[in-house]
Amino acid sequence: MVEFSHIPVLLNEVIENLKIKEDGIYFDGTLGGGGHSEQILKRLGASGRLVATDQDREAIESTRNRLSEYADKLTIVKSNFVNIDTILKDLGINGLDGILLDLGVSSYQLDNKDRGFSYREDAPLDMRMDKDSGKTAEDIVNDYTEGDLTRIIREYGEDPFAARIAKAIVAAREKNRIMTTFQLNEVIKSALPEKVKRKAGHPAKQTYQAIRIELNHELEVLEQSLDKMIDLLNPGGRLCVITFHSLEDRIVKNIFKNAMNPCICPPEFPVCVCGRKSRGDVVTRKPIAPGEEELSINPRAKSSKLRVFEKKVGR
Ligand SMILES: C[S@@+](CC[C@H](N)C(=O)[O-])C[C@H]1O[C@@H](n2cnc3c(N)ncnc32)[C@H](O)[C@@H]1O
């Protein structure tokens, strides 16, 4: 079995920005291997509390075990973080002093061949973060229309060869259902020009990103969560979000910007008449990126960016 290890990304920067109070209440929406959660828990006193979610049952079981010494301060819920409002309501919590989202898949999910996230391993096409949910990557690859495949590979994979890849998938599956990662890799490779295949980076990388985002509804979930999360922060509380690609980062940037300055009055109006009030400040005008030292020990941090929002005090 693959060991559940995950080096937390931008750890010092997250801890510094969360400004943890000993008696505060915190929420980690992406528990994973618990690297960030553990450092939050270490800084909490007897009355502090951390609520953590993950949609991956295997991650929860392993991390609950690993963090058992903090059981009196830690509540773990197997759920999607988009359900934050109902989770907190059920726990009788009205406000949070800090929230962390460290998006995407964990090293464990990537390295565990059977989960089907990696194009480097031959495995069934799965890619579900939540193995209790029904649909898999195999269903998307075999059941989506050519038009829908083109759209997701173009939008979520940002692959300029989306239409060629979608066409090749449809032609291949007419002969045989595409059931494994290596079968899919061969189809993708057959659709690409020689000079693209010779370029650095695996030719299937962008298509895999697209299928994973579509299957796990990653962008919709993020869009539906951030405003709710800002609402749930106590005055002065902070929301920290780590993203790994430009599509996620753009969503975080725009929602934070709009929460800070929601006014829709034309710029020539001398005073605001729309009545939309700022909910706080974007702490990171530019996203925080990992330093050289972190990159040298954790290549997974390469494309990470941290953005931080602070809830207004005195409202
Ligand atoms: C990058 S890992 C988090 C690693 C963690 N911060 C650590 O230090 O070990 C992301 C985790 O979040 C989970 N996840 C991703 N999106 C989620 C969502 N919408 N709701 C709940 N869990 C999610 C994944 O299953 C994965 O375990």
Coordinates of C-alpha atoms and ligand atoms in Angstrom, one line a residue:
M1 CA 0.0 0.0 0.0
V2 CA 1.2 3.5 -0.8
E3 CA 2.3 5.4 2.3
F4 CA 0.2 8.5 3.1
S5 CA 2.8 11.2 2.9
H6 CA 2.3 14.7 1.7
I7 CA 4.7 17.6 2.2
P8 CA 2.5 20.6 2.9
V9 CA 2.9 23.4 0.3
L10 CA 3.6 27.0 1.4
L11 CA 3.3 25.9 5.0
N12 CA 5.1 28.8 6.7
E13 CA 3.3 31.3 4.6
V14 CA -0.1 29.7 5.4
I15 CA 0.6 29.6 9.2
E16 CA 1.9 33.2 9.2
N17 CA -1.2 34.5 7.3
L18 CA -3.7 32.6 9.4
K19 CA -2.5 34.5 12.4
I20 CA -3.7 31.7 14.7
K21 CA -5.2 32.6 18.0
E22 CA -4.9 30.0 20.8
D23 CA -8.6 30.0 21.4
G24 CA -9.8 30.4 17.8
I25 CA -11.9 28.2 15.7
Y26 CA -10.4 27.2 12.3
F27 CA -11.5 25.2 9.3
D28 CA -9.3 23.2 6.9
G29 CA -11.4 22.2 3.9
T30 CA -8.8 20.0 2.4
L31 CA -7.4 17.8 5.2
G32 CA -5.4 15.4 2.9
G33 CA -2.4 14.1 4.9
G34 CA -3.0 16.7 7.6
G35 CA 0.3 18.6 7.2
H36 CA -1.3 22.0 7.4
S37 CA -3.9 20.9 10.0
E38 CA -1.2 19.5 12.3
Q39 CA 0.6 22.9 12.4
I40 CA -2.7 24.7 13.1
L41 CA -3.5 22.2 15.9
K42 CA 0.0 22.7 17.5
R43 CA -0.8 26.4 17.9
L44 CA -4.2 25.9 19.5
G45 CA -4.8 26.0 23.3
A46 CA -7.3 23.9 25.2
S47 CA -10.3 26.0 24.0
G48 CA -9.2 26.2 20.4
R49 CA -10.8 24.0 17.7
L50 CA -10.2 22.8 14.2
V51 CA -12.9 21.4 11.9
A52 CA -11.5 19.7 8.9
T53 CA -13.1 18.1 5.8
D54 CA -12.0 15.9 3.0
Q55 CA -14.1 14.0 0.4
D56 CA -11.6 11.2 0.4
R57 CA -12.4 8.5 2.9
E58 CA -8.9 7.0 2.7
A59 CA -7.3 10.3 3.5
I60 CA -9.6 10.8 6.5
E61 CA -9.0 7.4 8.0
S62 CA -5.2 7.6 7.7
T63 CA -5.0 11.2 8.9
R64 CA -7.5 10.7 11.8
N65 CA -5.1 8.1 13.0
R66 CA -2.0 10.2 12.5
L67 CA -3.5 13.2 14.4
S68 CA -5.1 11.2 17.2
E69 CA -3.2 13.0 19.9
Y70 CA -5.2 16.2 19.0
A71 CA -8.6 14.4 19.0
D72 CA -10.0 16.7 21.7
K73 CA -9.5 19.8 19.4
L74 CA -10.1 18.3 16.0
T75 CA -13.4 17.4 14.3
I76 CA -13.1 15.6 11.0
V77 CA -16.1 15.4 8.7
K78 CA -16.1 13.4 5.5
S79 CA -17.7 15.9 3.1
N80 CA -17.1 18.3 0.3
F81 CA -16.0 21.7 1.6
V82 CA -18.8 23.3 -0.4
N83 CA -21.1 22.1 2.5
I84 CA -19.2 24.2 5.0
D85 CA -22.4 26.1 6.1
T86 CA -24.4 23.0 7.0
I87 CA -21.4 21.3 8.6
L88 CA -20.8 24.3 10.9
K89 CA -24.5 24.6 11.7
D90 CA -24.7 20.9 12.7
L91 CA -21.7 21.5 15.0
G92 CA -23.2 24.7 16.5
I93 CA -20.4 26.9 15.2
N94 CA -21.4 30.5 14.1
G95 CA -18.1 32.0 13.0
L96 CA -14.5 31.0 12.1
D97 CA -11.2 32.8 12.8
G98 CA -9.5 31.2 9.8
I99 CA -10.1 29.0 6.8
L100 CA -7.6 27.1 4.6
L101 CA -8.1 25.5 1.2
D102 CA -5.2 23.7 -0.3
L103 CA -6.8 22.7 -3.6
G104 CA -6.4 19.8 -6.0
V105 CA -5.2 16.2 -5.4
S106 CA -2.8 15.0 -2.7
S107 CA 0.5 13.2 -3.4
Y108 CA -1.1 10.1 -2.0
Q109 CA -3.9 10.3 -4.5
L110 CA -1.5 10.9 -7.4
D111 CA 1.0 8.2 -6.2
N112 CA -1.7 5.6 -5.5
K113 CA -1.8 3.9 -8.8
D114 CA -5.3 2.4 -8.3
R115 CA -6.9 5.9 -8.1
G116 CA -6.2 6.4 -11.8
F117 CA -5.0 10.1 -11.4
S118 CA -1.6 9.5 -13.0
Y119 CA -0.8 9.1 -16.6
R120 CA 2.5 7.5 -15.6
E121 CA 0.9 4.4 -14.2
D122 CA -1.3 1.8 -16.0
A123 CA -4.6 1.7 -14.0
P124 CA -8.4 1.8 -14.4
L125 CA -9.6 5.3 -15.4
D126 CA -11.1 6.4 -12.1
M127 CA -9.9 9.9 -10.9
R128 CA -12.6 10.3 -8.2
M129 CA -11.5 12.2 -5.1
D130 CA -14.7 10.9 -3.5
K131 CA -14.9 7.1 -4.2
D132 CA -18.5 7.1 -2.9
S133 CA -19.6 9.1 -5.9
G134 CA -20.8 7.2 -8.9
K135 CA -19.3 8.6 -12.1
T136 CA -15.6 7.9 -13.0
A137 CA -13.2 9.2 -15.6
E138 CA -14.0 6.1 -17.7
D139 CA -17.6 7.3 -18.0
I140 CA -16.6 10.8 -19.2
V141 CA -14.1 9.4 -21.7
N142 CA -16.6 6.9 -23.1
D143 CA -20.0 8.7 -22.8
Y144 CA -19.4 12.4 -23.4
T145 CA -20.1 13.7 -26.9
E146 CA -17.2 14.8 -29.1
G147 CA -18.4 18.4 -28.6
D148 CA -18.4 18.1 -24.8
L149 CA -14.9 16.4 -24.8
T150 CA -13.5 19.2 -26.9
R151 CA -15.0 21.8 -24.6
I152 CA -13.6 20.4 -21.4
I153 CA -10.2 19.6 -22.8
R154 CA -10.0 23.1 -24.2
E155 CA -11.5 25.0 -21.2
Y156 CA -10.1 22.9 -18.3
G157 CA -7.0 21.5 -19.9
E158 CA -6.2 24.6 -21.9
D159 CA -5.0 22.3 -24.7
P160 CA -4.9 23.8 -28.2
F161 CA -5.3 20.3 -29.7
A162 CA -8.6 19.7 -27.8
A163 CA -10.6 19.0 -31.0
R164 CA -8.1 16.5 -32.4
I165 CA -7.9 14.7 -29.1
A166 CA -11.7 14.5 -28.7
K167 CA -12.0 13.2 -32.3
A168 CA -9.4 10.5 -31.6
I169 CA -11.1 9.5 -28.4
V170 CA -14.5 9.1 -30.2
A171 CA -12.9 7.1 -33.0
A172 CA -11.0 4.8 -30.6
R173 CA -14.0 4.1 -28.4
E174 CA -16.1 3.1 -31.4
K175 CA -13.8 0.0 -31.6
N176 CA -13.3 -0.7 -27.9
R177 CA -14.3 1.0 -24.7
I178 CA -11.3 3.0 -23.3
M179 CA -10.8 1.6 -19.8
T180 CA -7.3 2.3 -18.6
T181 CA -4.9 5.2 -18.4
F182 CA -2.4 3.7 -20.8
Q183 CA -5.1 3.1 -23.4
L184 CA -6.1 6.7 -23.1
N185 CA -2.5 7.9 -23.3
E186 CA -2.1 6.0 -26.6
V187 CA -5.2 7.7 -28.0
I188 CA -4.0 11.1 -27.0
K189 CA -0.6 10.5 -28.4
S190 CA -2.1 9.4 -31.7
A191 CA -3.9 12.7 -32.0
L192 CA -0.9 15.0 -31.5
P193 CA 1.6 16.2 -34.1
E194 CA 5.1 14.7 -33.8
K195 CA 6.7 17.9 -32.8
V196 CA 4.3 18.4 -29.9
K197 CA 4.9 14.9 -28.6
R198 CA 8.6 15.7 -28.6
K199 CA 8.2 18.7 -26.3
A200 CA 9.0 18.6 -22.6
G201 CA 6.1 17.4 -20.4
H202 CA 3.8 14.5 -20.9
P203 CA 1.4 14.9 -23.8
A204 CA -1.5 13.6 -21.8
K205 CA -1.1 16.0 -18.9
Q206 CA -3.6 18.6 -20.0
T207 CA -6.3 16.1 -20.9
Y208 CA -6.0 14.5 -17.5
Q209 CA -6.3 17.8 -15.8
A210 CA -9.4 18.5 -17.8
I211 CA -11.1 15.2 -17.0
R212 CA -10.2 15.5 -13.3
I213 CA -11.6 19.0 -13.0
E214 CA -14.8 18.0 -14.8
L215 CA -15.4 14.8 -12.9
N216 CA -14.8 16.3 -9.5
H217 CA -16.6 19.6 -10.3
E218 CA -13.5 21.4 -9.0
L219 CA -14.2 24.9 -10.4
E220 CA -18.0 25.0 -9.7
V221 CA -17.3 23.9 -6.1
L222 CA -14.7 26.6 -5.6
E223 CA -17.0 29.3 -7.1
Q224 CA -19.9 28.2 -4.8
S225 CA -17.7 28.1 -1.7
L226 CA -15.6 31.3 -1.4
D227 CA -18.4 33.8 -0.8
K228 CA -20.0 31.5 1.8
M229 CA -16.6 31.1 3.5
I230 CA -16.1 34.9 3.6
D231 CA -19.6 35.2 5.2
L232 CA -18.6 32.6 7.8
L233 CA -15.5 34.5 8.9
N234 CA -15.5 36.4 12.2
P235 CA -14.3 40.0 12.0
G236 CA -10.5 40.0 11.3
G237 CA -10.7 36.3 10.3
R238 CA -8.7 35.1 7.3
L239 CA -9.4 32.9 4.3
C240 CA -6.2 31.4 2.7
V241 CA -6.5 29.6 -0.6
I242 CA -3.6 27.7 -2.3
T243 CA -4.2 27.0 -6.1
F244 CA -2.3 25.0 -8.6
H245 CA -3.4 26.3 -12.0
S246 CA -4.5 29.5 -13.6
L247 CA -8.2 28.6 -13.8
E248 CA -8.5 28.1 -10.0
D249 CA -6.4 31.2 -9.3
R250 CA -8.5 33.4 -11.5
I251 CA -11.7 32.4 -9.6
V252 CA -10.1 33.1 -6.3
K253 CA -8.6 36.4 -7.5
N254 CA -12.0 37.6 -8.9
I255 CA -14.1 36.6 -5.9
F256 CA -11.7 38.2 -3.5
K257 CA -11.6 41.4 -5.5
N258 CA -15.3 41.6 -5.7
A259 CA -15.7 41.0 -2.0
M260 CA -13.3 43.9 -1.3
N261 CA -14.9 46.2 -3.8
P262 CA -18.4 45.1 -4.8
C263 CA -19.6 48.6 -5.8
I264 CA -21.1 48.7 -9.3
C265 CA -21.7 52.4 -9.5
P266 CA -20.2 54.1 -12.6
P267 CA -16.8 55.6 -11.9
E268 CA -18.1 59.1 -12.6
F269 CA -20.6 58.9 -9.6
P270 CA -19.3 61.1 -6.8
V271 CA -20.7 58.8 -4.1
C272 CA -21.8 55.2 -4.1
V273 CA -25.5 54.6 -4.6
C274 CA -25.6 50.9 -5.2
G275 CA -25.3 50.2 -1.5
R276 CA -22.9 47.2 -1.9
K277 CA -20.4 47.3 1.0
S278 CA -16.9 45.9 1.1
R279 CA -16.6 42.7 3.2
G280 CA -12.9 43.1 3.8
D281 CA -9.5 43.3 2.3
V282 CA -7.4 41.3 -0.1
V283 CA -4.2 40.9 1.9
T284 CA -2.2 39.6 -1.0
R285 CA -2.4 42.0 -3.9
K286 CA 0.0 39.7 -5.7
P287 CA -0.3 35.9 -4.9
I288 CA 2.5 34.4 -2.7
A289 CA 4.6 31.9 -4.5
P290 CA 7.0 29.3 -3.0
G291 CA 10.7 30.3 -2.5
E292 CA 13.7 28.6 -4.1
E293 CA 14.3 26.5 -1.0
E294 CA 10.8 25.0 -0.9
L295 CA 10.9 24.3 -4.7
S296 CA 14.2 22.4 -4.3
I297 CA 12.7 20.0 -1.8
N298 CA 9.1 19.8 -3.0
P299 CA 8.6 19.9 -6.8
R300 CA 4.9 19.6 -6.3
A301 CA 4.9 23.2 -5.0
K302 CA 6.0 24.5 -8.4
S303 CA 2.8 26.1 -9.7
S304 CA 1.3 26.9 -6.3
K305 CA 0.0 30.3 -5.4
L306 CA -1.5 31.5 -2.1
R307 CA -4.1 34.3 -1.9
V308 CA -5.4 35.6 1.4
F309 CA -8.6 37.6 2.3
E310 CA -9.3 39.3 5.7
K311 CA -12.8 39.9 6.9
K312 CA -13.7 43.5 7.8
V313 CA -13.5 44.4 11.5
G314 CA -16.4 46.2 13.1
R315 CA -19.4 45.1 11.1
Ligands
LIG1 C1 -3.5 19.1 -1.9 S1 -4.4 17.9 -0.9 C2 -4.3 18.7 0.7 C3 -3.1 18.4 1.5 C4 -3.0 18.9 2.9 N1 -3.1 20.3 3.0 C5 -1.8 18.4 3.7 O1 -1.0 19.2 4.2 O2 -1.6 17.1 3.7 C6 -6.0 18.2 -1.3 C7 -7.0 17.3 -0.5 O3 -8.2 17.9 -0.5 C8 -9.2 17.1 -0.9 N2 -10.2 17.9 -1.6 C9 -10.1 18.5 -2.8 N3 -11.2 19.2 -3.1 C10 -12.1 19.0 -2.1 C11 -13.4 19.4 -1.8 N4 -14.1 20.2 -2.7 N5 -14.0 19.0 -0.7 C12 -13.3 18.2 0.2 N6 -12.1 17.8 0.0 C13 -11.4 18.1 -1.2 C14 -8.6 16.0 -1.7 O4 -9.3 14.8 -1.6 C15 -7.2 15.9 -1.1 O5 -7.1 14.9 -0.1

